[in-house]
Each structure stands twice: as structure tokens, then as C-alpha cells.
Coordinates of N, CA, C and O in Angstrom, one line a residue:
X276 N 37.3 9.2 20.2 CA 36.3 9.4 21.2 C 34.9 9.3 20.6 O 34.2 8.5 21.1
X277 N 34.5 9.8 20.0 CA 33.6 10.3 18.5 C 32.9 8.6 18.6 O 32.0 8.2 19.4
X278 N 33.6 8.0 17.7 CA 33.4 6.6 17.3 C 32.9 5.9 19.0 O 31.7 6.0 19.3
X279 N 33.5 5.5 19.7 CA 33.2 4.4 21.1 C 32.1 5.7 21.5 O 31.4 5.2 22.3
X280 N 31.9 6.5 21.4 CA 30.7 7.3 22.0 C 29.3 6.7 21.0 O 28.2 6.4 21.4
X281 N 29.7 6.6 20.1 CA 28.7 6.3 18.5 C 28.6 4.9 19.3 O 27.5 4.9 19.8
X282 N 29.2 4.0 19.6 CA 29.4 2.6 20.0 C 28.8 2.4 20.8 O 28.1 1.4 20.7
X283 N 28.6 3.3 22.4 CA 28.2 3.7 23.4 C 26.5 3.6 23.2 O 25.7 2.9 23.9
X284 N 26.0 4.7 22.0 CA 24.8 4.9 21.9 C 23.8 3.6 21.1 O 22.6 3.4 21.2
X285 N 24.9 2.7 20.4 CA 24.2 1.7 19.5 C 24.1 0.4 20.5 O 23.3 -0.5 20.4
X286 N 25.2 0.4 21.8 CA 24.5 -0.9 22.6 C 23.6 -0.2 23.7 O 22.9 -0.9 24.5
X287 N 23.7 0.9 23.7 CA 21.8 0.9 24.8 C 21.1 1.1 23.5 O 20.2 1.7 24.0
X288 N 20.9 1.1 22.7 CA 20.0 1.0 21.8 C 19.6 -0.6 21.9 O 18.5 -0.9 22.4
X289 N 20.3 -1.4 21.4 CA 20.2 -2.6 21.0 C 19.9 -3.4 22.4 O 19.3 -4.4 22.4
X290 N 20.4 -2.8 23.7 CA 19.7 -3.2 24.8 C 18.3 -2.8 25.4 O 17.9 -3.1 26.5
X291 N 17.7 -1.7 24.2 CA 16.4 -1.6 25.0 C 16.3 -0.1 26.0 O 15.4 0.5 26.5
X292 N 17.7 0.2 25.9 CA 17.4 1.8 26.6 C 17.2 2.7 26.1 O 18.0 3.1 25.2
X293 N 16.0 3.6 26.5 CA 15.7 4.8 26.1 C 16.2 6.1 26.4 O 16.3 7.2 25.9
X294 N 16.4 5.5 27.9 CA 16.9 7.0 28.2 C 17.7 6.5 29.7 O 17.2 5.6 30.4
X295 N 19.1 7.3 30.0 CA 19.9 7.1 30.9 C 20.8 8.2 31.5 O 21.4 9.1 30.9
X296 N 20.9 8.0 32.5 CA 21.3 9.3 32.9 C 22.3 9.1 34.4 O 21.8 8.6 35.4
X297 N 23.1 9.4 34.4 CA 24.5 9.0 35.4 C 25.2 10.6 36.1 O 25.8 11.5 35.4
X298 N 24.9 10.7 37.5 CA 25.6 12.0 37.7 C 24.5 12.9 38.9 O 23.4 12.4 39.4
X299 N 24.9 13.8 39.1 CA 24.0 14.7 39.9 C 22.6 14.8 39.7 O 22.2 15.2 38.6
X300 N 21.6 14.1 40.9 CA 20.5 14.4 40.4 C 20.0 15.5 41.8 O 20.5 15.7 43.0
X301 N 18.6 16.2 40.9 CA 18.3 17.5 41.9 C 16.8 17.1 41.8 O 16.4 16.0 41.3
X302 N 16.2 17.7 42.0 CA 14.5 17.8 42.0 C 14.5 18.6 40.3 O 14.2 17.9 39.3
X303 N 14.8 19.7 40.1 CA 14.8 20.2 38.7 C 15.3 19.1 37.6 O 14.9 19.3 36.5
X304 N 16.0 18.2 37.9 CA 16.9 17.3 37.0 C 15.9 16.3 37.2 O 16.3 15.3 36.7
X305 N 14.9 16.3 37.7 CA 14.0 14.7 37.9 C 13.1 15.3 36.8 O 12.7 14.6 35.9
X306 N 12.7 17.0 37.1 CA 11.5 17.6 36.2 C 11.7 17.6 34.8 O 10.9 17.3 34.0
X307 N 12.8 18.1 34.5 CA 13.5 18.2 32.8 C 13.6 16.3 32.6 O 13.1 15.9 31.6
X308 N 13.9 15.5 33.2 CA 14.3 14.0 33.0 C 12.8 14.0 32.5 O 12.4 13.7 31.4
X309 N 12.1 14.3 33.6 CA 10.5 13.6 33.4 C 9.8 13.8 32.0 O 9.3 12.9 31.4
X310 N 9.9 15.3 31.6 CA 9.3 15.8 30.9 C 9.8 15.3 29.9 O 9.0 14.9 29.1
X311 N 11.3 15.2 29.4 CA 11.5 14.3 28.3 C 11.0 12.9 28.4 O 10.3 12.5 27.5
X312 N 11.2 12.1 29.4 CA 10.3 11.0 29.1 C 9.2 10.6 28.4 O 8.9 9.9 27.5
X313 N 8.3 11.6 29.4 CA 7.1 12.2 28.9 C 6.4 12.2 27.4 O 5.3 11.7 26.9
X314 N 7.4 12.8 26.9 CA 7.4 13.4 25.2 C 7.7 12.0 24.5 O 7.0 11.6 23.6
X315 N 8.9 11.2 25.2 CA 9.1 10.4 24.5 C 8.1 9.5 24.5 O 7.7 9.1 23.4
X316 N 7.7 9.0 25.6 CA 6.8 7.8 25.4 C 5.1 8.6 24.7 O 4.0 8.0 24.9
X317 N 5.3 9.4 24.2 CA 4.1 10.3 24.1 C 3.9 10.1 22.5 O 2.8 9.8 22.0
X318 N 5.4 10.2 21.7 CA 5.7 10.1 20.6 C 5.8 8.6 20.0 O 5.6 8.2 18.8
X319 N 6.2 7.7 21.2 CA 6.1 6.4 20.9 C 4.7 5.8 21.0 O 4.4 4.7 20.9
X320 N 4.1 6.5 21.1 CA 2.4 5.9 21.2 C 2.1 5.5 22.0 O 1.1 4.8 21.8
X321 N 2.7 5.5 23.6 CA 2.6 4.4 24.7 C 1.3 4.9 25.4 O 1.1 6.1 25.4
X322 N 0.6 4.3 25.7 CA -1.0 4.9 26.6 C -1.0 5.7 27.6 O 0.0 5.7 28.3
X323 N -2.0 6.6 27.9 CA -1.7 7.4 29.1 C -1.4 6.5 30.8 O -0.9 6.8 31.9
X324 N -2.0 5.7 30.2 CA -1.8 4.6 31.9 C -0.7 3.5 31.5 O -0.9 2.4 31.9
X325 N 0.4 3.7 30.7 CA 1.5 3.1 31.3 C 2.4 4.0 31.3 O 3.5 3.8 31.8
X326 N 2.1 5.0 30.7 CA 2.9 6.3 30.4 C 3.3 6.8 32.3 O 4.4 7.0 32.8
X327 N 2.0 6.6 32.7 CA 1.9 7.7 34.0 C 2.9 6.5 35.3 O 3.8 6.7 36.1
X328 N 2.2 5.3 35.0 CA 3.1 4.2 35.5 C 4.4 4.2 36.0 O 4.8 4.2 37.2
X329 N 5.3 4.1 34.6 CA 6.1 4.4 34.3 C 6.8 5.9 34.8 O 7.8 5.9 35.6
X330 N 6.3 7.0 34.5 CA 6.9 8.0 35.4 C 6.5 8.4 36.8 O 7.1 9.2 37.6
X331 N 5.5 7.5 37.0 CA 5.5 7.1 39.1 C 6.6 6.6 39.6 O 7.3 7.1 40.5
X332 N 6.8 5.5 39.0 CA 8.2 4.3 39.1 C 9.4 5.4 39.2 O 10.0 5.8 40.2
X333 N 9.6 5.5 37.9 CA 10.6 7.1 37.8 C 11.1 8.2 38.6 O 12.2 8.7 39.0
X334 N 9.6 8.3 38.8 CA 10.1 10.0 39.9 C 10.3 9.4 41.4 O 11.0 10.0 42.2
X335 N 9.4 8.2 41.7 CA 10.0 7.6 43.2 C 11.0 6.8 42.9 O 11.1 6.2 43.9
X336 N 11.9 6.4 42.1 CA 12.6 6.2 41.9 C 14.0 7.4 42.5 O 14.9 7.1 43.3
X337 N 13.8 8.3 41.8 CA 14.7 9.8 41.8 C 14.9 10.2 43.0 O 15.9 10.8 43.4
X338 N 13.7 9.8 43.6 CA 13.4 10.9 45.1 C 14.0 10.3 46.2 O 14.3 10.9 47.2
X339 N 14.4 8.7 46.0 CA 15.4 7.7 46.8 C 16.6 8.2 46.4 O 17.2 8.9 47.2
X340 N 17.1 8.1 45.7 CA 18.6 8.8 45.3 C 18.7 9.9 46.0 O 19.3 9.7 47.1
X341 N 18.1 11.1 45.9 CA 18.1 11.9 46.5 C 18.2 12.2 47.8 O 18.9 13.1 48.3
X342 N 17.4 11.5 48.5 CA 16.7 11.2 49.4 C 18.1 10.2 50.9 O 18.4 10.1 52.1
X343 N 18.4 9.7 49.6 CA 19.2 8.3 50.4 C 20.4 8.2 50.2 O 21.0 7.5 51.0
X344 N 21.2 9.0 49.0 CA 22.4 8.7 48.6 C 23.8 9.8 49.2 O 24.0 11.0 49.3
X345 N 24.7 8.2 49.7 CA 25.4 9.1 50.7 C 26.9 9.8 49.3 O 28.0 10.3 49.5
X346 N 26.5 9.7 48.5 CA 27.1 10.6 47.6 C 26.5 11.7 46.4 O 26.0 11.6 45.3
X347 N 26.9 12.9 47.8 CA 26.4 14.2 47.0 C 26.8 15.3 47.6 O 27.2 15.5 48.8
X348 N 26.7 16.1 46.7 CA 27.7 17.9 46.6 C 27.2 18.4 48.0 O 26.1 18.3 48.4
X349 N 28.5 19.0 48.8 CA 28.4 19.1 50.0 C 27.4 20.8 49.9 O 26.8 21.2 50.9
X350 N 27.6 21.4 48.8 CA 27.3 22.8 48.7 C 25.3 22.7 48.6 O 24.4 23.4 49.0
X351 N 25.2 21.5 48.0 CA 23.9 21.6 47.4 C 23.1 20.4 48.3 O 23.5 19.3 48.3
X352 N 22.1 20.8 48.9 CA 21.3 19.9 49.8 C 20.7 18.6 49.1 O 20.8 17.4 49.6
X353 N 20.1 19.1 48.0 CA 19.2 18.1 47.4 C 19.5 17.7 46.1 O 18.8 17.4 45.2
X354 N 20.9 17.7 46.2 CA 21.8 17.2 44.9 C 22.7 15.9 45.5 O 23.7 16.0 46.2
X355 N 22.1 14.8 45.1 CA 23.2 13.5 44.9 C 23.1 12.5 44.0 O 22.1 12.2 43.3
X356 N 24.3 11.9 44.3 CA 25.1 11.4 43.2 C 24.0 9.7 42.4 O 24.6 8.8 43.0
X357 N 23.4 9.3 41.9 CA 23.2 8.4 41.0 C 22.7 8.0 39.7 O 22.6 8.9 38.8
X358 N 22.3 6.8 39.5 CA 22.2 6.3 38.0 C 20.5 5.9 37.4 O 19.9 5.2 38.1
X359 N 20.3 6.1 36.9 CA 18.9 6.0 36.0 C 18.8 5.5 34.8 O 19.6 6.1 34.0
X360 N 18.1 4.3 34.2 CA 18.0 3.6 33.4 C 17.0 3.2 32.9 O 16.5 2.2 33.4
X361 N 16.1 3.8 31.7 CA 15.2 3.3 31.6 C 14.8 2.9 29.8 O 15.1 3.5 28.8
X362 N 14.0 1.9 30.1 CA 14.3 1.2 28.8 C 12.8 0.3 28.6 O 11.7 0.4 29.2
X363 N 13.2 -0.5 27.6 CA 11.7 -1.1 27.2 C 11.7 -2.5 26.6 O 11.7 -2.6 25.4
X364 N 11.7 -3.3 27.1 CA 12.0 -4.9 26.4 C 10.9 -5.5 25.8 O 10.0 -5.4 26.6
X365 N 10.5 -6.2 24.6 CA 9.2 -6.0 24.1 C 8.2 -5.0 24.6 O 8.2 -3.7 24.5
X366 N 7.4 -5.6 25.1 CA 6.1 -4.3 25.3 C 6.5 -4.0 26.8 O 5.7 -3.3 27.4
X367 N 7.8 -4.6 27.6 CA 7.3 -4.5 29.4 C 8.8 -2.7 29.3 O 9.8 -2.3 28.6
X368 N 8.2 -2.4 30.4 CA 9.3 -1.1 30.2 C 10.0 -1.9 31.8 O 9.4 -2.7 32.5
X369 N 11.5 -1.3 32.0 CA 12.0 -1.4 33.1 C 12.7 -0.5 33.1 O 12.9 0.1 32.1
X370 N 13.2 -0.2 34.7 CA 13.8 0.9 35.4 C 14.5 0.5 35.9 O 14.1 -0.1 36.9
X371 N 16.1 0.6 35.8 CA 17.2 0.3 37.0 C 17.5 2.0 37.5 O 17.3 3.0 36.8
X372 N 17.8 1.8 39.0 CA 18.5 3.4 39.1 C 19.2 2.4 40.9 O 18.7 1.6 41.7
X373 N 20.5 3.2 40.8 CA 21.0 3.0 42.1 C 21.9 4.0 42.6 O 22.5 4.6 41.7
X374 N 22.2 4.4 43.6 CA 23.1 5.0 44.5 C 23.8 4.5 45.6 O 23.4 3.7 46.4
X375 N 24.9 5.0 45.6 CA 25.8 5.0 46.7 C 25.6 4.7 48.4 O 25.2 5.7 49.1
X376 N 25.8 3.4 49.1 CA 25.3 4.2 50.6 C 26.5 3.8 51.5 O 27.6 3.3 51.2
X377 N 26.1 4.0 52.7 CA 27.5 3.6 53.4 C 26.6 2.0 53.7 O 25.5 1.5 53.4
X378 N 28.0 1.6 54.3 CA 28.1 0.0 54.9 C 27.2 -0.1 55.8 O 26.5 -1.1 55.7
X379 N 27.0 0.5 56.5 CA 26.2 0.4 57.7 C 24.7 0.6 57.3 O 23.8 0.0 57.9
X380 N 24.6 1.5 56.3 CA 23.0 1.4 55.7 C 22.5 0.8 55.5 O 21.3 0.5 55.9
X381 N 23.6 -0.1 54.5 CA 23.5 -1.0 53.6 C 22.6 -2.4 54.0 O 21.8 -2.8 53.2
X382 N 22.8 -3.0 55.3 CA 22.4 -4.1 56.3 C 21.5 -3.5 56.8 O 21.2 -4.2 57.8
X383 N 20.5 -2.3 56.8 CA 19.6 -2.0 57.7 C 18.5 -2.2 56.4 O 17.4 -2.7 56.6
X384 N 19.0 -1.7 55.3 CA 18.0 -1.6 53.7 C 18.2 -2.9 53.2 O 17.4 -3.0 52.2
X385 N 18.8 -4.0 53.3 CA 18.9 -5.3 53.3 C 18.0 -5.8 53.8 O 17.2 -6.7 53.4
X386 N 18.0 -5.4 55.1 CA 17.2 -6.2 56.5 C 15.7 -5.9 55.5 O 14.9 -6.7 54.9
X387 N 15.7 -4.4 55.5 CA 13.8 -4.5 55.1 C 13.5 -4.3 53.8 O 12.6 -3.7 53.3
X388 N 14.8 -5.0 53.3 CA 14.5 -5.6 51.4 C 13.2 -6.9 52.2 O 12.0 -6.9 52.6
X389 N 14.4 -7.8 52.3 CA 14.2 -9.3 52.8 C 12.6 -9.4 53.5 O 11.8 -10.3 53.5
X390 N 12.5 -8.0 54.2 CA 10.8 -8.1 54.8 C 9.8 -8.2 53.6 O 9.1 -9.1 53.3
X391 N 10.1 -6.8 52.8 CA 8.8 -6.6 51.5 C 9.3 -7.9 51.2 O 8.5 -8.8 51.5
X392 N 10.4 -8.3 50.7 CA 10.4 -9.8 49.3 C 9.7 -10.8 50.2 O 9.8 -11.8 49.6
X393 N 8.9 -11.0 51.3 CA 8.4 -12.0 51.8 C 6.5 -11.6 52.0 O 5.8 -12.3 52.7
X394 N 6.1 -10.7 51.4 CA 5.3 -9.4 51.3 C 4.3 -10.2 49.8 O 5.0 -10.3 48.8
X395 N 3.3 -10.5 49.6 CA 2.5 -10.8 48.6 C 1.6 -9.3 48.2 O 1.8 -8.3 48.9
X396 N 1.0 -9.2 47.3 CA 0.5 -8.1 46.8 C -0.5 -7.5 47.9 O 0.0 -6.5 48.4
X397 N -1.6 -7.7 48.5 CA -2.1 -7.3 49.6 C -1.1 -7.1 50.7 O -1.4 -5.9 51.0
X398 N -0.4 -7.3 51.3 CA 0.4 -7.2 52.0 C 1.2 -5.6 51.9 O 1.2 -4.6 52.6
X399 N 1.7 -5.9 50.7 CA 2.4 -4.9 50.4 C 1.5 -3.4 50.2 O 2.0 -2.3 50.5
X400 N 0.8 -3.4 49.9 CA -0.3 -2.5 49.5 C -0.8 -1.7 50.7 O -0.9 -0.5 50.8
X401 N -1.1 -2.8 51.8 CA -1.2 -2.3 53.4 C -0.3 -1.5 53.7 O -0.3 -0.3 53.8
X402 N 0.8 -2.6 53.8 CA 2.2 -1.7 54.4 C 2.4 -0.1 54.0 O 2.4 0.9 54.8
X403 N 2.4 -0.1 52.6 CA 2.8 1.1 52.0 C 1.1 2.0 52.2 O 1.2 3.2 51.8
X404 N 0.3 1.8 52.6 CA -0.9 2.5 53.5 C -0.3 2.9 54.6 O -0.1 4.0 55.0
X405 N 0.0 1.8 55.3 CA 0.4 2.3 56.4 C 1.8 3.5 56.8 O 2.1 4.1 57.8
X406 N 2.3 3.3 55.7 CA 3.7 4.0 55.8 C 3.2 5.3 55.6 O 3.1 6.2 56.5
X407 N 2.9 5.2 54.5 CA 2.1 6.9 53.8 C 1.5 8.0 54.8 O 1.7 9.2 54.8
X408 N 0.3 7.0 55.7 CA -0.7 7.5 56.7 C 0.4 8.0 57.8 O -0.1 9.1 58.2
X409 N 1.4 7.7 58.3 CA 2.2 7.5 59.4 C 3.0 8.5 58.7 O 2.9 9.6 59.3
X410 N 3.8 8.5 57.6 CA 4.2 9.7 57.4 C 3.9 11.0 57.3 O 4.5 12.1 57.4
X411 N 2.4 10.6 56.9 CA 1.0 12.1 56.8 C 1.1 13.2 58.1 O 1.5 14.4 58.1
X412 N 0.8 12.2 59.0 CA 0.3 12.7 60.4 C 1.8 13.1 61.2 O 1.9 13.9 62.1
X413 N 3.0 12.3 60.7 CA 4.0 12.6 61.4 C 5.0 13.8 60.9 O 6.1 13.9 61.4
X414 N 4.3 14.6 59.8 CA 5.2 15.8 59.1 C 4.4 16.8 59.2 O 4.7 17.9 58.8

């Protein structure tokens, strides 16, 4: 076990990941995640403005899992179930993270993938103005 765990750690290495994390996530588990990030890219010398980038991406990243995933602990509200990946390929950093949903979500978050992917950078910038604002006033 020892050894393929050793094995485990030398191909996300050699693929560029820094840090990964699979299992229950919580709001506290985003904050301890972050703060190691944090450190790490602190210690790697990365700048404060890709640093902070990078843990924007991250933490809205976490807050969808949370937020969206239909796998999670029936006891704990804001505990569910997904995956976090984060890594660094020459100088560009990337983030995989996904969760669980049902089928029927699935085609509704498809539907308005397909809208943003047709969305150019203005575009997109509005929208998410306008989402934000509409969420402001409606909570």
C-alpha cells in the first residue's frame, strides 16, 4: 500500500498537481484548503494577483460543490460530496473540481453551459453583473 501510495504522489507530481482533494467538502474544509494554498503559492513565489486569482477560481469553485452536489451527508447541510484539483502547467495554473448531480440537472446545466460557451468576454461580464445584482436585491 506504502509503495502505489508513493506511486500515487510521484504522478500528480509529474502531472503538475499541487494540491488535491476528493471527499466531503464543508465551508471550514474550503477555509483550511484555502489557507494551505495560500502558503503554498506564497512559498512558491507566485504574485499577489495570481495568487488571489487563483483562490477566487478555487473558493467559487468549492461553493458549486456545495452548493449543487446531489451527493452529500444527509446529517450535515453544507457538507457534499466532490473533487478538487489544482495544479500548475508551465507558468498557467488550472483547476479541475466536479460533483455529482442527478440526470435531470444534468440537461438543465448543459442547456446554460451551451448559452455562456456562445458568450465572448463582454458578454459574459454583463451577464454575471447581472446575475450578481439580481441576486443582491433578491436575498
Amino acid at each position: 500500500m506504502l509503495e502505489s501510495l508513493y506511486s500515487y504522489k510521484k504522478e500528480l507530481e509529474n502531472n503538475g498537481i499541487i494540491f488535491s482533494f476528493a471527499g466531503p467538502m464543508s465551508h471550514q474544509v474550503v477555509e483550511g484548503i484555502g489557507n494551505a494554498l495560500k502558503v503554498k503559492m506564497e512559498e512558491d513565489s507566485v504574485t499577489k494577483t495570481v495568487t488571489m486569482k487563483v483562490f477566487s477560481i478555487f473558493v467559487e469553485q468549492v461553493q458549486n460543490v456545495i452548493n449543487y452536489s446531489d451527493e452529500r451527508e444527509p446529517e450535515v447541510s453544507d457538507m457534499a460530496f466532490g473533487i478538487i484539483v489544482i495544479g500548475k502547467e508551465d507558468e498557467n495554473f488550472f483547476i479541475y473540481c466536479g460533483n455529482k448531480i442527478k440526470n435531470e440537472n444534468g440537461e438543465k446545466l448543459k442547456k446554460n453551459l451551451e448559452e455562456l460557451s456562445k458568450m465572448d468576454k463582454a458578454e459574459l461580464k454583463e451577464f454575471y453583473k447581472k446575475k450578481r445584482k439580481a441576486h443582491y436585491f433578491s436575498g
